Short mmCIF file of C-alpha atoms and ligand atoms in Angstrom, two decimals:
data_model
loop_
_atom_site.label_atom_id
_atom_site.label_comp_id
_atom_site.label_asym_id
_atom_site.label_seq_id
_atom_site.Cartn_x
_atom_site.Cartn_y
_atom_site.Cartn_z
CA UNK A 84 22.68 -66.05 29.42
CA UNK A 85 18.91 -66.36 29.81
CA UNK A 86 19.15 -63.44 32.01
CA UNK A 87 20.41 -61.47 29.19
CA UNK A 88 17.37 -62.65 27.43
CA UNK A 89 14.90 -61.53 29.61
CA UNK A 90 16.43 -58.07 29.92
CA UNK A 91 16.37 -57.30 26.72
CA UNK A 92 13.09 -58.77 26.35
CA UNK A 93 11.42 -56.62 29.06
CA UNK A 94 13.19 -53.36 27.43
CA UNK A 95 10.86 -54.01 24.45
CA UNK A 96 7.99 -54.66 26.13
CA UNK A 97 8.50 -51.63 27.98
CA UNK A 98 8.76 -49.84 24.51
CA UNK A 99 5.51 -51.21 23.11
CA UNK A 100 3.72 -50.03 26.38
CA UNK A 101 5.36 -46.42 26.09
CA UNK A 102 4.51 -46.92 22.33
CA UNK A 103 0.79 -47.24 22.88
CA UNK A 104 1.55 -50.91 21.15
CA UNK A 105 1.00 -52.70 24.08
CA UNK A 106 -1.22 -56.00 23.45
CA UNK A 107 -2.83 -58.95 25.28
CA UNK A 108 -4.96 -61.93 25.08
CA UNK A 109 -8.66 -60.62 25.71
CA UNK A 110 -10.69 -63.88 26.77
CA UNK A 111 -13.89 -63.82 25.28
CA UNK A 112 -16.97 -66.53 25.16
CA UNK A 113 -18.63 -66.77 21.50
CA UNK A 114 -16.41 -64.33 19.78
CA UNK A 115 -18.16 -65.58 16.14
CA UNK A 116 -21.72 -64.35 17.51
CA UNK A 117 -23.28 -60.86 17.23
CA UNK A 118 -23.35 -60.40 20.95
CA UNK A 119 -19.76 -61.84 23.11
CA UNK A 120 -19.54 -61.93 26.87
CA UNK A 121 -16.43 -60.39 28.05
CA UNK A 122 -15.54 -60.79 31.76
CA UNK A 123 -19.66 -61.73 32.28
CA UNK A 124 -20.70 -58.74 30.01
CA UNK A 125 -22.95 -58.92 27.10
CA UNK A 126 -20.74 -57.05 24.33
CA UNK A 127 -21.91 -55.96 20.68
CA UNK A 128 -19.37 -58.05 18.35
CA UNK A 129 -18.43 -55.53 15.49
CA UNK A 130 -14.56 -57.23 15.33
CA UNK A 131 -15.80 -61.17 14.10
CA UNK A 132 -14.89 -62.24 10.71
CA UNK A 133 -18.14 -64.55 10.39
CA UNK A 134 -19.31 -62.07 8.12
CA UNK A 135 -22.57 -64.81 7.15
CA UNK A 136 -23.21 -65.05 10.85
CA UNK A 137 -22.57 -69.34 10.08
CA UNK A 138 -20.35 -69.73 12.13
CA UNK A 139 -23.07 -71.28 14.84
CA UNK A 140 -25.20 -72.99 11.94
CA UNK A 141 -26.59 -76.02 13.29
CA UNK A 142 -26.40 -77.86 9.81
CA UNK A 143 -22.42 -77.25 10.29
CA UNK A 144 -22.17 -77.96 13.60
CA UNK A 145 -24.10 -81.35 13.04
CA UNK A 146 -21.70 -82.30 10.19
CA UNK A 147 -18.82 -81.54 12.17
CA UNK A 148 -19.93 -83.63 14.91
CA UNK A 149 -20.99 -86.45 12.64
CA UNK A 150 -17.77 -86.26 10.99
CA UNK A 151 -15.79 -86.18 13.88
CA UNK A 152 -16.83 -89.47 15.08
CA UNK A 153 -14.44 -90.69 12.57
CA UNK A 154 -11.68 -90.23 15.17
CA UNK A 155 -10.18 -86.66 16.80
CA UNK A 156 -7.31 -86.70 14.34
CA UNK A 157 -6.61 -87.16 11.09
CA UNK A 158 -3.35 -88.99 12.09
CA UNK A 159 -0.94 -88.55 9.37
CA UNK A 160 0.35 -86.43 6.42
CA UNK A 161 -1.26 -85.88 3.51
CA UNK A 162 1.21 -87.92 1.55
CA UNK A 163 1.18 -90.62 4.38
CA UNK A 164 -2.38 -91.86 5.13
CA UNK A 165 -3.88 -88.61 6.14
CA UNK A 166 -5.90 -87.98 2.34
CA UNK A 167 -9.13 -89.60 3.38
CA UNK A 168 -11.84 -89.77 1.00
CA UNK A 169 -13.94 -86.94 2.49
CA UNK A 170 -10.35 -84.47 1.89
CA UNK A 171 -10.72 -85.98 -1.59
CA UNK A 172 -14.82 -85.67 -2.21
CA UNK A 173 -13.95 -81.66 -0.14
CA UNK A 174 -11.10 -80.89 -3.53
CA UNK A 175 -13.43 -81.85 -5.89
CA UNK A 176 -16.17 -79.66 -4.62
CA UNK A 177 -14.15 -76.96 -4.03
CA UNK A 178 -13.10 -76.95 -7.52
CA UNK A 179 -16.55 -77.39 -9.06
CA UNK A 180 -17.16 -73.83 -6.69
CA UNK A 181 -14.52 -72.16 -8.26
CA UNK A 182 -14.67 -73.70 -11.47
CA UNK A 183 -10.93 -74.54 -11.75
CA UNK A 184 -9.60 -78.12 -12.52
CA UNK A 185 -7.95 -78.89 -9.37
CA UNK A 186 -8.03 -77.75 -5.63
CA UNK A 187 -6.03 -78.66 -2.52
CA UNK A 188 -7.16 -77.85 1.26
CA UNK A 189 -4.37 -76.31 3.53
CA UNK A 190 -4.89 -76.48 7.63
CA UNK A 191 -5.26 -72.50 7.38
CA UNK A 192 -5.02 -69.21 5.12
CA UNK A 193 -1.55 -68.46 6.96
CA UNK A 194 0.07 -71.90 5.73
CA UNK A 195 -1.51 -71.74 2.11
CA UNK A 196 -0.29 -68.33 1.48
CA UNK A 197 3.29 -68.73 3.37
CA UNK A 198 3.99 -72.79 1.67
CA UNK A 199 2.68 -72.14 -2.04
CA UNK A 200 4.78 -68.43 -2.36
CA UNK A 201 8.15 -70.23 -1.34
CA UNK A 202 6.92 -73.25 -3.46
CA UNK A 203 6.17 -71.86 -6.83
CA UNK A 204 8.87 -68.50 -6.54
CA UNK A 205 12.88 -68.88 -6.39
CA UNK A 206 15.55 -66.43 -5.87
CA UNK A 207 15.29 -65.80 -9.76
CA UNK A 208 11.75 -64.71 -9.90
CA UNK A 209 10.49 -61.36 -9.28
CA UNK A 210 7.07 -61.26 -7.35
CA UNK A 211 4.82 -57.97 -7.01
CA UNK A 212 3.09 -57.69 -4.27
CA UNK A 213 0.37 -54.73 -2.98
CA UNK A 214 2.02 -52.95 0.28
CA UNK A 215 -1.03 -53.66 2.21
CA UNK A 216 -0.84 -57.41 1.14
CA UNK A 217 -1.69 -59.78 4.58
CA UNK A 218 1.57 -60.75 6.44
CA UNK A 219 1.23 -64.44 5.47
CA UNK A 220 1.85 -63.35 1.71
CA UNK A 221 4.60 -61.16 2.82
CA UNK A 222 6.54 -64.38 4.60
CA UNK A 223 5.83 -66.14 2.21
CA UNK A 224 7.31 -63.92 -0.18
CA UNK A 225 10.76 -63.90 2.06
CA UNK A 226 10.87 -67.22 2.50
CA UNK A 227 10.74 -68.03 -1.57
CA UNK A 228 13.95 -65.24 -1.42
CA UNK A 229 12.31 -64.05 -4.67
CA UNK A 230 13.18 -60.93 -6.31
CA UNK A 231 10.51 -58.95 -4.08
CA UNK A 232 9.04 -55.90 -5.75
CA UNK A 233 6.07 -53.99 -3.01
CA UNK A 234 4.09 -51.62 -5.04
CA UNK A 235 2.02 -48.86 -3.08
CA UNK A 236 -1.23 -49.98 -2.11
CA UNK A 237 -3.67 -49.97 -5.74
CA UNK A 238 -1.19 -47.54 -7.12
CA UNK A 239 -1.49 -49.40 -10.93
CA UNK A 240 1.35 -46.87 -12.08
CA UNK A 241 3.90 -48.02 -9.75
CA UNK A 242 2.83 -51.74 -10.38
CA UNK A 243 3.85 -51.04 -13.65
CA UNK A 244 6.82 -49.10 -13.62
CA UNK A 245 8.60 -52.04 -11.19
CA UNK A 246 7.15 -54.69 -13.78
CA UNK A 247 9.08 -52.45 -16.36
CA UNK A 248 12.30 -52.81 -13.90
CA UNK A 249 11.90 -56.28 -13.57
CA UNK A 250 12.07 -56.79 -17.37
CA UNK A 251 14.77 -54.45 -18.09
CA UNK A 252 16.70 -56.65 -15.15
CA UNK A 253 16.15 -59.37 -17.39
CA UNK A 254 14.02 -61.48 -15.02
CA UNK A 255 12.86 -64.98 -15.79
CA UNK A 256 9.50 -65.02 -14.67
CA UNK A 257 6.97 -62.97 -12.75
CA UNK A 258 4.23 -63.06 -10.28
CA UNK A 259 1.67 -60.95 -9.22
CA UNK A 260 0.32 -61.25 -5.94
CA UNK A 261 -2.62 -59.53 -4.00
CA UNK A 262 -5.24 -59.47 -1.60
CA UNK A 263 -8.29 -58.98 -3.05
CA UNK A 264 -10.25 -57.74 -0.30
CA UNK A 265 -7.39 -55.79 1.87
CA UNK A 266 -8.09 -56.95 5.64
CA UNK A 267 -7.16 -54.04 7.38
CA UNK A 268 -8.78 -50.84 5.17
CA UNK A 269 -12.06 -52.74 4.25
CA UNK A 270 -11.14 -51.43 -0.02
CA UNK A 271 -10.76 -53.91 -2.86
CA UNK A 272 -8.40 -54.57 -5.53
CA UNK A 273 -8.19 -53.01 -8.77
CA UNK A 274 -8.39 -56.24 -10.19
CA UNK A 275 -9.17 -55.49 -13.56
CA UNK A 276 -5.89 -53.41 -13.89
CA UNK A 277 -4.20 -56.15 -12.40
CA UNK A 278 -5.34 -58.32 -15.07
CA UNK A 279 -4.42 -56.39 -17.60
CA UNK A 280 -0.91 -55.69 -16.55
CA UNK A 281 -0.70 -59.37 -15.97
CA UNK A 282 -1.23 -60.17 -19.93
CA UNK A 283 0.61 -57.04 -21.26
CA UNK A 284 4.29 -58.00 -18.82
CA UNK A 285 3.23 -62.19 -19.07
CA UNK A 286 3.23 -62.49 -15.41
CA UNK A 287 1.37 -65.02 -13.42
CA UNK A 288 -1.22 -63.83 -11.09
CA UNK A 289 -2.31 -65.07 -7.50
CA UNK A 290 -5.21 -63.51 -5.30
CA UNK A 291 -5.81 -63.78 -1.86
CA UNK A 292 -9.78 -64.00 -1.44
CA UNK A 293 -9.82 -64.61 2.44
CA UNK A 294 -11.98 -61.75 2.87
CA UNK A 295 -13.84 -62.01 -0.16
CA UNK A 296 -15.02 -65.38 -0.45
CA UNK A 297 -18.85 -66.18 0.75
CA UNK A 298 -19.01 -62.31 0.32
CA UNK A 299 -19.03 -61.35 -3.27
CA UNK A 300 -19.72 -63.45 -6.03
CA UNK A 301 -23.35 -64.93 -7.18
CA UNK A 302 -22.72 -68.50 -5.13
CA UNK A 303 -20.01 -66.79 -3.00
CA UNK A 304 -16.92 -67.69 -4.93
CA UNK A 305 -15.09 -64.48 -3.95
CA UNK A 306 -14.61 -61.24 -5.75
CA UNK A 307 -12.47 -62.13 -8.82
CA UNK A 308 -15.81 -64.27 -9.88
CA UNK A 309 -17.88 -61.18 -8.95
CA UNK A 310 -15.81 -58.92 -11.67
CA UNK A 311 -16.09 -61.82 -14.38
CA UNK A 312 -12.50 -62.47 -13.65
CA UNK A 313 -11.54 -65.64 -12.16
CA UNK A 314 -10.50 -66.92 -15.59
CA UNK A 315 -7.52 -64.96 -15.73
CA UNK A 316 -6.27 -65.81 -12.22
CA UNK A 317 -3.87 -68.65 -12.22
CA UNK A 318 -4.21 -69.43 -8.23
CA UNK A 319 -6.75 -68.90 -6.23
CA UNK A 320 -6.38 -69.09 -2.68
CA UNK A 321 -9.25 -68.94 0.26
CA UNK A 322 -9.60 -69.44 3.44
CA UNK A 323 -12.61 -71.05 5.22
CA UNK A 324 -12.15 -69.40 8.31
CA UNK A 325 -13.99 -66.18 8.09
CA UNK A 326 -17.21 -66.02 6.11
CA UNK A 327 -17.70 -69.82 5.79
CA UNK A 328 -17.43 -69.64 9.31
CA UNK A 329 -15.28 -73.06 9.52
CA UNK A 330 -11.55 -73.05 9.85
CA UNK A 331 -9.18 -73.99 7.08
CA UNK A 332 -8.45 -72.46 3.11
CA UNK A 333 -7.92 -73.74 -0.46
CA UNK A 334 -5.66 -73.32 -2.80
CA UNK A 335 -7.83 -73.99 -6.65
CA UNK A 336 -6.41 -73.25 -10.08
CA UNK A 337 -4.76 -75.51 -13.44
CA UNK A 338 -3.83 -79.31 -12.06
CA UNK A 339 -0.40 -78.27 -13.18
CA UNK A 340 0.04 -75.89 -10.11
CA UNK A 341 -1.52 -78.06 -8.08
CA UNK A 342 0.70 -81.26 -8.83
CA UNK A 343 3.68 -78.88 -8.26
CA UNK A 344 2.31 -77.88 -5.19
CA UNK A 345 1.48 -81.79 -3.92
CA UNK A 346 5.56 -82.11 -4.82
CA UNK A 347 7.17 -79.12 -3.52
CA UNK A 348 4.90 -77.00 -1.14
CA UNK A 349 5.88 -77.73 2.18
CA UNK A 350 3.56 -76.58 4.65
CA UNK A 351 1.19 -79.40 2.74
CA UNK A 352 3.69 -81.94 2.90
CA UNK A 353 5.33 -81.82 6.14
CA UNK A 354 1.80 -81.39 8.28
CA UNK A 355 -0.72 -83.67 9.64
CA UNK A 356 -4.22 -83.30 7.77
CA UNK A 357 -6.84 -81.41 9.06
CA UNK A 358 -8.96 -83.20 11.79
CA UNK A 359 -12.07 -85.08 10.08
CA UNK A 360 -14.74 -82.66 12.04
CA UNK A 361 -12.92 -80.03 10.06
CA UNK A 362 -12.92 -81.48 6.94
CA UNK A 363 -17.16 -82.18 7.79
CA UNK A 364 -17.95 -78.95 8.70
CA UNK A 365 -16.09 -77.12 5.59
CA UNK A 366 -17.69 -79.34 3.46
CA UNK A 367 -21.47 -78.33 4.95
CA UNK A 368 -20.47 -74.47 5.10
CA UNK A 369 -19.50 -74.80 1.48
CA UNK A 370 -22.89 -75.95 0.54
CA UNK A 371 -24.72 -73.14 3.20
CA UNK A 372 -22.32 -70.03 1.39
CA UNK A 373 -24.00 -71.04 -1.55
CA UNK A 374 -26.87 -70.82 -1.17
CA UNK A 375 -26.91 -67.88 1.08
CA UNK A 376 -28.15 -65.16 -0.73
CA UNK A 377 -30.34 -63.33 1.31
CA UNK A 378 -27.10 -63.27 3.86
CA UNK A 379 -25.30 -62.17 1.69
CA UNK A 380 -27.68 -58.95 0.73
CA UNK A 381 -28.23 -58.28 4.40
CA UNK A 382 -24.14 -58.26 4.99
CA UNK A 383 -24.30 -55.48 2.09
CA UNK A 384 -27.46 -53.82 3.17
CA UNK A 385 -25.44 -53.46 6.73
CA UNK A 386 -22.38 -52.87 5.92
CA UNK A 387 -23.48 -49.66 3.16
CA UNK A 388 -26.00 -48.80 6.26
CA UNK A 389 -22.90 -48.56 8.75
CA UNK A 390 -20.18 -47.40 6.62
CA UNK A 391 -22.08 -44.12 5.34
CA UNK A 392 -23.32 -43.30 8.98
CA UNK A 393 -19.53 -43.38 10.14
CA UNK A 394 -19.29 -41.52 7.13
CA UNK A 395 -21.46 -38.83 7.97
CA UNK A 396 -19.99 -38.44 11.51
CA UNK A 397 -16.98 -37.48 9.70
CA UNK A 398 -14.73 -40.74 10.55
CA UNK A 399 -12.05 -41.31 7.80
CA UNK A 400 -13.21 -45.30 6.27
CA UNK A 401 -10.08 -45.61 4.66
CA UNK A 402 -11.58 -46.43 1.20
CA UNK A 403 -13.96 -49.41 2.39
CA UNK A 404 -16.22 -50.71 0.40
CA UNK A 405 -16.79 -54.03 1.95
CA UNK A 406 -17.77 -55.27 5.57
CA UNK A 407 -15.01 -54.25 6.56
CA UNK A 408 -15.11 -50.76 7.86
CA UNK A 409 -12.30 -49.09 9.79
CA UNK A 410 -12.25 -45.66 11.20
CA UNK A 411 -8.45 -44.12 11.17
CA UNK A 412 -7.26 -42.79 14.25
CA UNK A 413 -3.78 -42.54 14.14
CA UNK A 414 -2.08 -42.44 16.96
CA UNK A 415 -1.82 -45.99 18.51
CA UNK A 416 -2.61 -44.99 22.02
CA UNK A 417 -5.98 -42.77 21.30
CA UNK A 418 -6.76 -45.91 19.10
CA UNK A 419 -6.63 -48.15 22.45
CA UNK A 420 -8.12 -45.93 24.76
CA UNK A 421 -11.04 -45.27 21.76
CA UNK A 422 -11.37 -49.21 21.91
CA UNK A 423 -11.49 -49.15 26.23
CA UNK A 424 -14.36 -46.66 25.77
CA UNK A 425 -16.00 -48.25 23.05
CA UNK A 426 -15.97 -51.25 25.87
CA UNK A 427 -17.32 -49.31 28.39
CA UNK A 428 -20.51 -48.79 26.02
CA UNK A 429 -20.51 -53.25 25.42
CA UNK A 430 -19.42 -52.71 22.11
CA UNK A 431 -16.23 -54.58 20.89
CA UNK A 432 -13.69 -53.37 18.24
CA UNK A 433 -10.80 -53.52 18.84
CA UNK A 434 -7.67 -51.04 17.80
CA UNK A 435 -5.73 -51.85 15.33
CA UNK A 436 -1.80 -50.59 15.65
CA UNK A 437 1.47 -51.03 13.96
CA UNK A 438 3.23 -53.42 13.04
CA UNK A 439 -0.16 -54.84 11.94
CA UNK A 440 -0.82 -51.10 9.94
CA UNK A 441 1.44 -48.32 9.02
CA UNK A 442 3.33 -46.28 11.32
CA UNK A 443 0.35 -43.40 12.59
CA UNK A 444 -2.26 -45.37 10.89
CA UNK A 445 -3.58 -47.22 14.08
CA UNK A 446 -7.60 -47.50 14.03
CA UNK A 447 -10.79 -49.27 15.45
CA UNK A 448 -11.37 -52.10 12.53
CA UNK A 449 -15.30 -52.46 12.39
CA UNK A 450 -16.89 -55.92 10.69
CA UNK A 451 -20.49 -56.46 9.38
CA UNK A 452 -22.32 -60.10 10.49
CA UNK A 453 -25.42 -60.59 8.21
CA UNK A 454 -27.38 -61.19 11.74
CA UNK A 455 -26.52 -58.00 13.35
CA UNK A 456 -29.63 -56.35 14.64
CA UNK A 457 -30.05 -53.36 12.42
CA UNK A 458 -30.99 -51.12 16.01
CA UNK A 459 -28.11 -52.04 17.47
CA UNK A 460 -25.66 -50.99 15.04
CA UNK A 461 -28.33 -47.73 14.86
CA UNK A 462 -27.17 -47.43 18.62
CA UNK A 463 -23.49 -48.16 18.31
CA UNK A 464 -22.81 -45.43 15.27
CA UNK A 465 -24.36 -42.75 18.14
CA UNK A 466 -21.68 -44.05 20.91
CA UNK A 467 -19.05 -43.98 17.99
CA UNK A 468 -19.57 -40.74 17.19
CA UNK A 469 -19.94 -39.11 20.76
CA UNK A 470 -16.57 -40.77 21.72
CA UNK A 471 -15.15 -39.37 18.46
CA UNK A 472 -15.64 -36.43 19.55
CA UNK A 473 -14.66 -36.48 23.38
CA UNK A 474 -11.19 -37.97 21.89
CA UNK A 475 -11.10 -35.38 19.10
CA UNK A 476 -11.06 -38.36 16.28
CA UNK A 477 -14.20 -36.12 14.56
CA UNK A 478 -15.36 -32.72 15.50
CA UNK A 479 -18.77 -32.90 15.10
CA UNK A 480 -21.69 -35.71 16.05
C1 LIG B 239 -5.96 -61.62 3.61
C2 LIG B 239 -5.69 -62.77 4.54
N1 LIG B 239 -5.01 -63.84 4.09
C3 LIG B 239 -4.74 -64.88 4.89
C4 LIG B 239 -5.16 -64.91 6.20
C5 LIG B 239 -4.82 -66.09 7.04
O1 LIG B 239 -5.91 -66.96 7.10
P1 LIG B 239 -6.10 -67.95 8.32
O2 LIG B 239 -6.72 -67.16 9.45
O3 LIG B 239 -6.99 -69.02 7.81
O4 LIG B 239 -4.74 -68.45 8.70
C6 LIG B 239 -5.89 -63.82 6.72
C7 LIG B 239 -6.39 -63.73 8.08
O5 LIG B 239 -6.30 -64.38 8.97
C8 LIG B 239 -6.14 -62.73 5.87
O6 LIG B 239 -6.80 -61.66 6.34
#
């Protein structure tokens, strides 16, 4: 029988290497710095998601180790013993940050997204949700076994007409779901549509700021606060894993969601607590993303600076408008061997390929640090270019 198993198992793997889809574990050391060593190489980092360069902040680091002399583990649930009063003392700041009444901290972005969506929806709810939404929001979405209704990626039309649908199918309630900051394309939410669509069809509405929080917003609440919008979201989620350089999310919004969620969510119930160095260092990176303001102008400053020289190369940025700044390729194997050359010049970004992005929509997925040396990212659009053109991604340099 397990013969059988591994047959069929090497036939696909066989098809994702004739695919171009073939992927491995790359072993890096200091993947959240500007410059990685790969295999004893000093590498330009353009694929990290500590877009505030904190990830190595020695105020963090301190408060992780101070906290962690509390013990390695948390040791229990969060319903058991595991709520310690630093989780507690975390909530409330991470409410006063997003100015909601309540928050809760999940052990990751994946497990927020993929326990509140099958929480809060049931199989009589319809939920909208962008095409390009993250793949933790789509499982979650399955999961729930919700009415699911994918509108094209910031097509506001198509939200509507299958909110229209929806009604006319006589459905009791309805959610609205997005990134707001898409991971893959580097574009943003058309959030004030959103909102408005949200009031005129009485749908609730949750937003994914993963990619947006410590980025945009005057004390780096996300990009909903940016717009003058976070009133009108009813849950916020985050993660701390990317520009607050930490590791763990949030989920913030009404205490009514949040007491439903302490009841019902699942992937908070039925899960140890995050360790206490966690819990310490989250708590010190919230303080740094606020107050990190000139980071924050320098991520822009770079990112504008990078994305308009790939621009002018004539790469395709997919719409970014954010530090995240893919170039399409297409094809999943010129996007690998664009990646392998890109390697050979110590820069890594890595290729991007299906099932992650659409079928011919593989690409090299670029991300701004705040601490990136404005030369070297002078140096790397040359090499970009140059092997854009030797691959025939761009035909001139
Ligand atoms: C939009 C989005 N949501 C959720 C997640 C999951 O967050 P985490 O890495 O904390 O699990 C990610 C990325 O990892 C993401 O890009």
């Amino acid at each position: 029988m397990s013969q059988l198993w591994e047959q069929s198992i090497r036939v696909d793997l066989e098809r994702f290497a004739n695919e171009g889809l073939h992927r491995k574990l790359t072993a890096v050391k200091r993947g959240a710095s500007p410059y990685l060593t790969l295999q004893g190489r000093k590498m330009l980092n353009l694929s990290s998601n500590n877009y505030l360069g904190i990830a190595e902040h020695p105020a963090i680091i301190q408060a992780q180790i101070d906290a962690s002399l509390q013990g390695a583990g948390a040791g229990a649930s969060r319903l058991i013993v595991g709520h310690d009063l630093q989780v507690q003392e975390l909530e409330e700041a991470i409410a006063n940050f997003k100015h909601t009444e309540s928050a809760l901290v999940f052990a990751n972005g994946y497990m927020a997204n993929i326990g509140v969506l099958s929480a809060i929806l049931s199989p009589t709810d319809a939920v909208f949700s962008d095409r390009l939404n993250h793949a933790s929001i789509v499982d979650g979405i399955r999961l729930s076994g919700a009415k699911h209704f994918r509108y094209r990626h910031n097509d506001m039309n198509h939200l509507e007409t299958l909110l229209c649908k929806a009604d006319e199918q006589g459905v009791r309630r309805k959610l609205i779901v997005t990134d707001t900051v898409f991971s893959m394309d580097g574009d943003v939410a058309n959030l004030s549509k959103i909102v408005e669509l949200k009031k005129k069809y009485k749908a609730a509405l949750m937003v994914d700021e993963a990619h947006a929080g410590g980025v945009f917003g005057p004390r780096g609440e996300g990009l909903c606060e940016h717009l003058g919008l976070a009133v009108d979201v009813d849950i916020h989620m985050g993660t701390f894993s990317k520009a607050f350089g930490s590791y763990g999310a949030y989920i913030a919004g009404k205490r009514v969601w949040i007491d439903y969620l302490i009841h019902t969510c699942r992937s908070l119930i039925y899960t140890t607590a995050l360790p206490p160095a966690t819990i310490g260092s989250i708590r010190k990176s919230l303080d740094c993303v606020q107050e990190a303001d000139g980071l924050r102008l320098a991520l822009h400053e770079k990112s504008d600076y990078f994305r308009s020289a790939l621009q002018a190369r004539g790469f395709n940025t997919c719409g970014s408008s954010t530090p995240i700044i893919p170039i399409l390729i297409g094809d999943g194997a010129k996007a690998l061997a664009f990646s392998q050359k890109l390697a050979e010049h110590h820069i890594m970004a890595v290729a991007i390929r299906p099932p992650t992005v659409p079928h011919q929509t593989s690409r090299i997925r670029f991300t701004m640090m705040a601490n990136h040396e404005q030369a070297m990212l002078e140096q790397a659009v040359d090499k970009i270019a140059a092997i854009g053109k030797e691959l025939g991604v761009v035909r001139h340099v």
